[in-house]
PDB file of N, CA and C in Angstrom:
ATOM      1  N   MET A 268     -38.081  -8.238  29.320  1.00  0.00           N
ATOM      2  CA  MET A 268     -36.985  -7.502  28.718  1.00  0.00           C
ATOM      3  C   MET A 268     -35.675  -7.967  29.356  1.00  0.00           C
ATOM      4  N   THR A 269     -34.660  -8.242  28.538  1.00  0.00           N
ATOM      5  CA  THR A 269     -33.392  -8.720  29.053  1.00  0.00           C
ATOM      6  C   THR A 269     -32.397  -7.577  29.147  1.00  0.00           C
ATOM      7  N   ALA A 270     -31.474  -7.718  30.070  1.00  0.00           N
ATOM      8  CA  ALA A 270     -30.431  -6.705  30.237  1.00  0.00           C
ATOM      9  C   ALA A 270     -29.434  -6.837  29.105  1.00  0.00           C
ATOM     10  N   PRO A 271     -28.843  -5.729  28.664  1.00  0.00           N
ATOM     11  CA  PRO A 271     -27.852  -5.814  27.590  1.00  0.00           C
ATOM     12  C   PRO A 271     -26.625  -6.589  28.051  1.00  0.00           C
ATOM     13  N   SER A 272     -26.034  -7.297  27.130  1.00  0.00           N
ATOM     14  CA  SER A 272     -24.843  -8.077  27.430  1.00  0.00           C
ATOM     15  C   SER A 272     -23.666  -7.154  27.709  1.00  0.00           C
ATOM     16  N   SER A 273     -22.816  -7.549  28.647  1.00  0.00           N
ATOM     17  CA  SER A 273     -21.644  -6.729  28.950  1.00  0.00           C
ATOM     18  C   SER A 273     -20.577  -6.885  27.874  1.00  0.00           C
ATOM     19  N   HIS A 274     -20.678  -7.918  27.032  1.00  0.00           N
ATOM     20  CA  HIS A 274     -19.727  -8.139  25.957  1.00  0.00           C
ATOM     21  C   HIS A 274     -20.514  -8.261  24.661  1.00  0.00           C
ATOM     22  N   PRO A 275     -20.427  -7.252  23.790  1.00  0.00           N
ATOM     23  CA  PRO A 275     -21.180  -7.337  22.547  1.00  0.00           C
ATOM     24  C   PRO A 275     -20.699  -8.488  21.682  1.00  0.00           C
ATOM     25  N   SER A 276     -21.621  -9.175  21.056  1.00  0.00           N
ATOM     26  CA  SER A 276     -21.248 -10.270  20.175  1.00  0.00           C
ATOM     27  C   SER A 276     -20.827  -9.702  18.831  1.00  0.00           C
ATOM     28  N   PRO A 277     -20.041 -10.465  18.049  1.00  0.00           N
ATOM     29  CA  PRO A 277     -19.628  -9.971  16.749  1.00  0.00           C
ATOM     30  C   PRO A 277     -20.802  -9.619  15.852  1.00  0.00           C
ATOM     31  N   THR A 278     -21.898 -10.355  15.939  1.00  0.00           N
ATOM     32  CA  THR A 278     -23.041 -10.047  15.098  1.00  0.00           C
ATOM     33  C   THR A 278     -23.738  -8.780  15.564  1.00  0.00           C
ATOM     34  N   ALA A 279     -23.697  -8.487  16.864  1.00  0.00           N
ATOM     35  CA  ALA A 279     -24.324  -7.270  17.369  1.00  0.00           C
ATOM     36  C   ALA A 279     -23.563  -6.039  16.924  1.00  0.00           C
ATOM     37  N   ALA A 280     -22.284  -6.182  16.616  1.00  0.00           N
ATOM     38  CA  ALA A 280     -21.473  -5.042  16.226  1.00  0.00           C
ATOM     39  C   ALA A 280     -21.651  -4.691  14.751  1.00  0.00           C
ATOM     40  N   GLY A 281     -22.352  -5.528  14.000  1.00  0.00           N
ATOM     41  CA  GLY A 281     -22.543  -5.255  12.587  1.00  0.00           C
ATOM     42  C   GLY A 281     -21.236  -5.377  11.835  1.00  0.00           C
ATOM     43  N   SER A 282     -20.949  -4.402  10.979  1.00  0.00           N
ATOM     44  CA  SER A 282     -19.726  -4.470  10.192  1.00  0.00           C
ATOM     45  C   SER A 282     -18.546  -3.812  10.892  1.00  0.00           C
ATOM     46  N   GLY A 283     -18.754  -3.276  12.089  1.00  0.00           N
ATOM     47  CA  GLY A 283     -17.669  -2.648  12.830  1.00  0.00           C
ATOM     48  C   GLY A 283     -16.856  -3.658  13.603  1.00  0.00           C
ATOM     49  N   SER A 284     -16.112  -3.174  14.544  1.00  0.00           N
ATOM     50  CA  SER A 284     -15.268  -4.007  15.381  1.00  0.00           C
ATOM     51  C   SER A 284     -16.105  -4.824  16.354  1.00  0.00           C
ATOM     52  N   VAL A 285     -15.599  -6.010  16.722  1.00  0.00           N
ATOM     53  CA  VAL A 285     -16.274  -6.807  17.745  1.00  0.00           C
ATOM     54  C   VAL A 285     -16.185  -6.101  19.093  1.00  0.00           C
ATOM     55  N   LEU A 286     -15.347  -5.089  19.185  1.00  0.00           N
ATOM     56  CA  LEU A 286     -15.172  -4.371  20.441  1.00  0.00           C
ATOM     57  C   LEU A 286     -15.929  -3.050  20.475  1.00  0.00           C
ATOM     58  N   ASP A 287     -16.690  -2.719  19.433  1.00  0.00           N
ATOM     59  CA  ASP A 287     -17.458  -1.480  19.446  1.00  0.00           C
ATOM     60  C   ASP A 287     -18.374  -1.453  20.653  1.00  0.00           C
ATOM     61  N   GLY A 288     -18.313  -0.387  21.408  1.00  0.00           N
ATOM     62  CA  GLY A 288     -19.161  -0.251  22.582  1.00  0.00           C
ATOM     63  C   GLY A 288     -18.571  -0.861  23.836  1.00  0.00           C
ATOM     64  N   ASP A 289     -17.446  -1.539  23.742  1.00  0.00           N
ATOM     65  CA  ASP A 289     -16.801  -2.140  24.906  1.00  0.00           C
ATOM     66  C   ASP A 289     -15.790  -1.136  25.443  1.00  0.00           C
ATOM     67  N   PRO A 290     -15.988  -0.631  26.674  1.00  0.00           N
ATOM     68  CA  PRO A 290     -15.116   0.430  27.182  1.00  0.00           C
ATOM     69  C   PRO A 290     -13.760  -0.053  27.695  1.00  0.00           C
ATOM     70  N   ARG A 291     -13.553  -1.361  27.754  1.00  0.00           N
ATOM     71  CA  ARG A 291     -12.301  -1.867  28.325  1.00  0.00           C
ATOM     72  C   ARG A 291     -11.105  -1.565  27.424  1.00  0.00           C
ATOM     73  N   ILE A 292      -9.966  -1.349  28.059  1.00  0.00           N
ATOM     74  CA  ILE A 292      -8.720  -1.098  27.341  1.00  0.00           C
ATOM     75  C   ILE A 292      -7.960  -2.395  27.143  1.00  0.00           C
ATOM     76  N   LEU A 293      -8.064  -3.298  28.118  1.00  0.00           N
ATOM     77  CA  LEU A 293      -7.388  -4.596  28.050  1.00  0.00           C
ATOM     78  C   LEU A 293      -8.418  -5.721  28.048  1.00  0.00           C
ATOM     79  N   ILE A 294      -8.199  -6.715  27.208  1.00  0.00           N
ATOM     80  CA  ILE A 294      -9.102  -7.858  27.077  1.00  0.00           C
ATOM     81  C   ILE A 294      -8.333  -9.104  27.530  1.00  0.00           C
ATOM     82  N   PRO A 295      -8.903  -9.912  28.433  1.00  0.00           N
ATOM     83  CA  PRO A 295      -8.212 -11.142  28.856  1.00  0.00           C
ATOM     84  C   PRO A 295      -7.889 -12.021  27.643  1.00  0.00           C
ATOM     85  N   LEU A 296      -6.719 -12.652  27.656  1.00  0.00           N
ATOM     86  CA  LEU A 296      -6.268 -13.436  26.509  1.00  0.00           C
ATOM     87  C   LEU A 296      -7.265 -14.516  26.076  1.00  0.00           C
ATOM     88  N   PRO A 297      -7.874 -15.267  26.999  1.00  0.00           N
ATOM     89  CA  PRO A 297      -8.856 -16.264  26.547  1.00  0.00           C
ATOM     90  C   PRO A 297     -10.037 -15.630  25.792  1.00  0.00           C
ATOM     91  N   GLU A 298     -10.498 -14.477  26.242  1.00  0.00           N
ATOM     92  CA  GLU A 298     -11.593 -13.794  25.550  1.00  0.00           C
ATOM     93  C   GLU A 298     -11.126 -13.259  24.199  1.00  0.00           C
ATOM     94  N   ALA A 299      -9.901 -12.747  24.151  1.00  0.00           N
ATOM     95  CA  ALA A 299      -9.357 -12.262  22.879  1.00  0.00           C
ATOM     96  C   ALA A 299      -9.289 -13.413  21.872  1.00  0.00           C
ATOM     97  N   ALA A 300      -8.874 -14.585  22.332  1.00  0.00           N
ATOM     98  CA  ALA A 300      -8.815 -15.757  21.446  1.00  0.00           C
ATOM     99  C   ALA A 300     -10.197 -16.068  20.882  1.00  0.00           C
ATOM    100  N   GLU A 301     -11.197 -16.059  21.750  1.00  0.00           N
ATOM    101  CA  GLU A 301     -12.563 -16.338  21.311  1.00  0.00           C
ATOM    102  C   GLU A 301     -13.020 -15.311  20.277  1.00  0.00           C
ATOM    103  N   ARG A 302     -12.739 -14.045  20.528  1.00  0.00           N
ATOM    104  CA  ARG A 302     -13.158 -12.981  19.598  1.00  0.00           C
ATOM    105  C   ARG A 302     -12.420 -13.060  18.273  1.00  0.00           C
ATOM    106  N   LEU A 303     -11.192 -13.581  18.301  1.00  0.00           N
ATOM    107  CA  LEU A 303     -10.425 -13.734  17.064  1.00  0.00           C
ATOM    108  C   LEU A 303     -10.747 -15.037  16.343  1.00  0.00           C
ATOM    109  N   GLY A 304     -11.494 -15.918  17.017  1.00  0.00           N
ATOM    110  CA  GLY A 304     -11.873 -17.188  16.400  1.00  0.00           C
ATOM    111  C   GLY A 304     -10.742 -18.199  16.390  1.00  0.00           C
ATOM    112  N   ILE A 305      -9.852 -18.108  17.396  1.00  0.00           N
ATOM    113  CA  ILE A 305      -8.753 -19.065  17.502  1.00  0.00           C
ATOM    114  C   ILE A 305      -8.824 -19.734  18.870  1.00  0.00           C
ATOM    115  N   SER A 306      -8.090 -20.824  19.033  1.00  0.00           N
ATOM    116  CA  SER A 306      -8.098 -21.525  20.313  1.00  0.00           C
ATOM    117  C   SER A 306      -7.262 -20.764  21.337  1.00  0.00           C
ATOM    118  N   ARG A 307      -7.514 -21.055  22.611  1.00  0.00           N
ATOM    119  CA  ARG A 307      -6.703 -20.447  23.673  1.00  0.00           C
ATOM    120  C   ARG A 307      -5.244 -20.846  23.491  1.00  0.00           C
ATOM    121  N   TRP A 308      -5.015 -22.111  23.150  1.00  0.00           N
ATOM    122  CA  TRP A 308      -3.658 -22.597  22.954  1.00  0.00           C
ATOM    123  C   TRP A 308      -2.954 -21.776  21.880  1.00  0.00           C
ATOM    124  N   GLN A 309      -3.647 -21.538  20.752  1.00  0.00           N
ATOM    125  CA  GLN A 309      -3.053 -20.761  19.659  1.00  0.00           C
ATOM    126  C   GLN A 309      -2.789 -19.328  20.107  1.00  0.00           C
ATOM    127  N   ALA A 310      -3.684 -18.749  20.898  1.00  0.00           N
ATOM    128  CA  ALA A 310      -3.486 -17.383  21.385  1.00  0.00           C
ATOM    129  C   ALA A 310      -2.251 -17.300  22.278  1.00  0.00           C
ATOM    130  N   TYR A 311      -2.086 -18.267  23.175  1.00  0.00           N
ATOM    131  CA  TYR A 311      -0.904 -18.267  24.041  1.00  0.00           C
ATOM    132  C   TYR A 311       0.365 -18.470  23.210  1.00  0.00           C
ATOM    133  N   LYS A 312       0.297 -19.311  22.192  1.00  0.00           N
ATOM    134  CA  LYS A 312       1.445 -19.537  21.315  1.00  0.00           C
ATOM    135  C   LYS A 312       1.807 -18.246  20.574  1.00  0.00           C
ATOM    136  N   LEU A 313       0.806 -17.541  20.058  1.00  0.00           N
ATOM    137  CA  LEU A 313       1.053 -16.268  19.368  1.00  0.00           C
ATOM    138  C   LEU A 313       1.612 -15.221  20.325  1.00  0.00           C
ATOM    139  N   ALA A 314       1.116 -15.209  21.563  1.00  0.00           N
ATOM    140  CA  ALA A 314       1.616 -14.261  22.562  1.00  0.00           C
ATOM    141  C   ALA A 314       3.078 -14.565  22.884  1.00  0.00           C
ATOM    142  N   ARG A 315       3.380 -15.844  23.051  1.00  0.00           N
ATOM    143  CA  ARG A 315       4.757 -16.242  23.374  1.00  0.00           C
ATOM    144  C   ARG A 315       5.718 -15.872  22.240  1.00  0.00           C
ATOM    145  N   SER A 316       5.253 -15.968  20.996  1.00  0.00           N
ATOM    146  CA  SER A 316       6.113 -15.647  19.853  1.00  0.00           C
ATOM    147  C   SER A 316       6.225 -14.144  19.616  1.00  0.00           C
ATOM    148  N   GLY A 317       5.351 -13.364  20.247  1.00  0.00           N
ATOM    149  CA  GLY A 317       5.377 -11.917  20.055  1.00  0.00           C
ATOM    150  C   GLY A 317       4.462 -11.422  18.950  1.00  0.00           C
ATOM    151  N   ARG A 318       3.804 -12.325  18.228  1.00  0.00           N
ATOM    152  CA  ARG A 318       2.901 -11.904  17.145  1.00  0.00           C
ATOM    153  C   ARG A 318       1.595 -11.342  17.677  1.00  0.00           C
ATOM    154  N   LEU A 319       1.232 -11.691  18.905  1.00  0.00           N
ATOM    155  CA  LEU A 319       0.038 -11.146  19.545  1.00  0.00           C
ATOM    156  C   LEU A 319       0.511 -10.398  20.792  1.00  0.00           C
ATOM    157  N   PRO A 320       0.594  -9.076  20.714  1.00  0.00           N
ATOM    158  CA  PRO A 320       1.090  -8.306  21.856  1.00  0.00           C
ATOM    159  C   PRO A 320       0.178  -8.459  23.068  1.00  0.00           C
ATOM    160  N   THR A 321       0.790  -8.669  24.219  1.00  0.00           N
ATOM    161  CA  THR A 321       0.043  -8.822  25.463  1.00  0.00           C
ATOM    162  C   THR A 321       0.735  -8.026  26.564  1.00  0.00           C
ATOM    163  N   THR A 322      -0.013  -7.841  27.635  1.00  0.00           N
ATOM    164  CA  THR A 322       0.541  -7.255  28.845  1.00  0.00           C
ATOM    165  C   THR A 322       0.132  -8.147  30.000  1.00  0.00           C
ATOM    166  N   ARG A 323       0.952  -8.226  31.018  1.00  0.00           N
ATOM    167  CA  ARG A 323       0.691  -9.097  32.156  1.00  0.00           C
ATOM    168  C   ARG A 323       0.128  -8.257  33.299  1.00  0.00           C
ATOM    169  N   LEU A 324      -0.996  -8.694  33.829  1.00  0.00           N
ATOM    170  CA  LEU A 324      -1.580  -8.083  35.018  1.00  0.00           C
ATOM    171  C   LEU A 324      -1.475  -9.105  36.130  1.00  0.00           C
ATOM    172  N   GLY A 325      -0.817  -8.742  37.199  1.00  0.00           N
ATOM    173  CA  GLY A 325      -0.605  -9.710  38.268  1.00  0.00           C
ATOM    174  C   GLY A 325       0.465 -10.694  37.864  1.00  0.00           C
ATOM    175  N   ALA A 326       0.508 -11.807  38.563  1.00  0.00           N
ATOM    176  CA  ALA A 326       1.559 -12.789  38.331  1.00  0.00           C
ATOM    177  C   ALA A 326       1.327 -13.635  37.081  1.00  0.00           C
ATOM    178  N   ARG A 327       0.055 -13.859  36.695  1.00  0.00           N
ATOM    179  CA  ARG A 327      -0.214 -14.834  35.638  1.00  0.00           C
ATOM    180  C   ARG A 327      -1.110 -14.344  34.514  1.00  0.00           C
ATOM    181  N   ASP A 328      -1.949 -13.373  34.735  1.00  0.00           N
ATOM    182  CA  ASP A 328      -2.991 -13.026  33.774  1.00  0.00           C
ATOM    183  C   ASP A 328      -2.458 -12.199  32.608  1.00  0.00           C
ATOM    184  N   LEU A 329      -2.606 -12.735  31.385  1.00  0.00           N
ATOM    185  CA  LEU A 329      -2.227 -12.013  30.177  1.00  0.00           C
ATOM    186  C   LEU A 329      -3.462 -11.342  29.593  1.00  0.00           C
ATOM    187  N   HIS A 330      -3.277 -10.114  29.118  1.00  0.00           N
ATOM    188  CA  HIS A 330      -4.351  -9.351  28.497  1.00  0.00           C
ATOM    189  C   HIS A 330      -3.840  -8.771  27.180  1.00  0.00           C
ATOM    190  N   VAL A 331      -4.741  -8.623  26.224  1.00  0.00           N
ATOM    191  CA  VAL A 331      -4.430  -8.041  24.927  1.00  0.00           C
ATOM    192  C   VAL A 331      -5.047  -6.649  24.890  1.00  0.00           C
ATOM    193  N   PRO A 332      -4.272  -5.634  24.513  1.00  0.00           N
ATOM    194  CA  PRO A 332      -4.863  -4.296  24.380  1.00  0.00           C
ATOM    195  C   PRO A 332      -5.991  -4.307  23.343  1.00  0.00           C
ATOM    196  N   ALA A 333      -7.092  -3.665  23.667  1.00  0.00           N
ATOM    197  CA  ALA A 333      -8.246  -3.628  22.763  1.00  0.00           C
ATOM    198  C   ALA A 333      -7.869  -3.022  21.412  1.00  0.00           C
ATOM    199  N   ALA A 334      -6.993  -2.037  21.416  1.00  0.00           N
ATOM    200  CA  ALA A 334      -6.566  -1.419  20.158  1.00  0.00           C
ATOM    201  C   ALA A 334      -5.861  -2.433  19.255  1.00  0.00           C
ATOM    202  N   VAL A 335      -5.123  -3.360  19.855  1.00  0.00           N
ATOM    203  CA  VAL A 335      -4.445  -4.401  19.079  1.00  0.00           C
ATOM    204  C   VAL A 335      -5.477  -5.310  18.421  1.00  0.00           C
ATOM    205  N   LEU A 336      -6.522  -5.677  19.169  1.00  0.00           N
ATOM    206  CA  LEU A 336      -7.565  -6.528  18.574  1.00  0.00           C
ATOM    207  C   LEU A 336      -8.241  -5.828  17.404  1.00  0.00           C
ATOM    208  N   ARG A 337      -8.492  -4.530  17.551  1.00  0.00           N
ATOM    209  CA  ARG A 337      -9.108  -3.780  16.441  1.00  0.00           C
ATOM    210  C   ARG A 337      -8.195  -3.778  15.217  1.00  0.00           C
ATOM    211  N   ARG A 338      -6.886  -3.589  15.437  1.00  0.00           N
ATOM    212  CA  ARG A 338      -5.926  -3.575  14.329  1.00  0.00           C
ATOM    213  C   ARG A 338      -5.876  -4.943  13.654  1.00  0.00           C
ATOM    214  N   ILE A 339      -5.865  -6.005  14.449  1.00  0.00           N
ATOM    215  CA  ILE A 339      -5.827  -7.361  13.887  1.00  0.00           C
ATOM    216  C   ILE A 339      -7.080  -7.628  13.068  1.00  0.00           C
ATOM    217  N   GLU A 340      -8.223  -7.118  13.521  1.00  0.00           N
ATOM    218  CA  GLU A 340      -9.454  -7.282  12.746  1.00  0.00           C
ATOM    219  C   GLU A 340      -9.324  -6.644  11.371  1.00  0.00           C
ATOM    220  N   GLN A 341      -8.638  -5.514  11.291  1.00  0.00           N
ATOM    221  CA  GLN A 341      -8.518  -4.776  10.036  1.00  0.00           C
ATOM    222  C   GLN A 341      -7.388  -5.306   9.163  1.00  0.00           C
ATOM    223  N   GLU A 342      -6.258  -5.656   9.791  1.00  0.00           N
ATOM    224  CA  GLU A 342      -5.061  -5.981   9.022  1.00  0.00           C
ATOM    225  C   GLU A 342      -4.619  -7.432   9.131  1.00  0.00           C
ATOM    226  N   GLY A 343      -5.164  -8.183  10.079  1.00  0.00           N
ATOM    227  CA  GLY A 343      -4.718  -9.552  10.308  1.00  0.00           C
ATOM    228  C   GLY A 343      -3.514  -9.561  11.239  1.00  0.00           C
ATOM    229  N   LEU A 344      -3.074 -10.753  11.596  1.00  0.00           N
ATOM    230  CA  LEU A 344      -1.904 -10.898  12.464  1.00  0.00           C
ATOM    231  C   LEU A 344      -0.650 -10.485  11.728  1.00  0.00           C
ATOM    232  N   PRO A 345       0.329  -9.940  12.468  1.00  0.00           N
ATOM    233  CA  PRO A 345       1.603  -9.622  11.806  1.00  0.00           C
ATOM    234  C   PRO A 345       2.261 -10.906  11.316  1.00  0.00           C
ATOM    235  N   PRO A 346       3.047 -10.828  10.251  1.00  0.00           N
ATOM    236  CA  PRO A 346       3.697 -12.032   9.722  1.00  0.00           C
ATOM    237  C   PRO A 346       4.728 -12.567  10.714  1.00  0.00           C
ATOM    238  N   GLU A 347       5.035 -13.856  10.555  1.00  0.00           N
ATOM    239  CA  GLU A 347       6.080 -14.464  11.390  1.00  0.00           C
ATOM    240  C   GLU A 347       7.422 -13.869  10.988  1.00  0.00           C
ATOM    241  N   PRO A 348       8.285 -13.626  11.975  1.00  0.00           N
ATOM    242  CA  PRO A 348       9.618 -13.120  11.636  1.00  0.00           C
ATOM    243  C   PRO A 348      10.382 -14.124  10.792  1.00  0.00           C
ATOM    244  N   GLU A 349      11.240 -13.633   9.931  1.00  0.00           N
ATOM    245  CA  GLU A 349      12.084 -14.500   9.086  1.00  0.00           C
ATOM    246  C   GLU A 349      12.935 -15.404   9.954  1.00  0.00           C
ATOM    247  N   GLY A 350      13.050 -16.666   9.591  1.00  0.00           N
ATOM    248  CA  GLY A 350      13.913 -17.594  10.288  1.00  0.00           C
ATOM    249  C   GLY A 350      13.367 -18.100  11.603  1.00  0.00           C
ATOM    250  N   SER A 351      12.103 -17.803  11.904  1.00  0.00           N
ATOM    251  CA  SER A 351      11.533 -18.281  13.167  1.00  0.00           C
ATOM    252  C   SER A 351      11.223 -19.771  13.065  1.00  0.00           C
ATOM    253  N   VAL A 352      11.348 -20.442  14.180  1.00  0.00           N
ATOM    254  CA  VAL A 352      11.092 -21.869  14.227  1.00  0.00           C
ATOM    255  C   VAL A 352       9.751 -22.086  14.913  1.00  0.00           C
ATOM    256  N   VAL A 353       8.866 -22.834  14.274  1.00  0.00           N
ATOM    257  CA  VAL A 353       7.555 -23.121  14.855  1.00  0.00           C
ATOM    258  C   VAL A 353       7.734 -24.253  15.839  1.00  0.00           C
ATOM    259  N   ALA A 354       7.340 -23.993  17.090  1.00  0.00           N
ATOM    260  CA  ALA A 354       7.502 -25.010  18.141  1.00  0.00           C
ATOM    261  C   ALA A 354       6.304 -25.910  18.222  1.00  0.00           C
TER     262      ALA A 354
END
């Protein structure tokens, strides 16, 4: 018998959120990128532009609020602001 995974997989969550059953409030940005199906580079780019809200823990670590990931799953990423320049 194997121990349950500390991070439920999207398939284990069924039709609900990939975060169902995960008690954490903040998700590390690299893990959030994986759960959203995007690259780490794209996640950092979205965070820098403000389209992916993050909070900083310590000097370097960015985390995404779990509630934000749930909202993005339901509604998608917020649109790019008008007149923004893609870097």
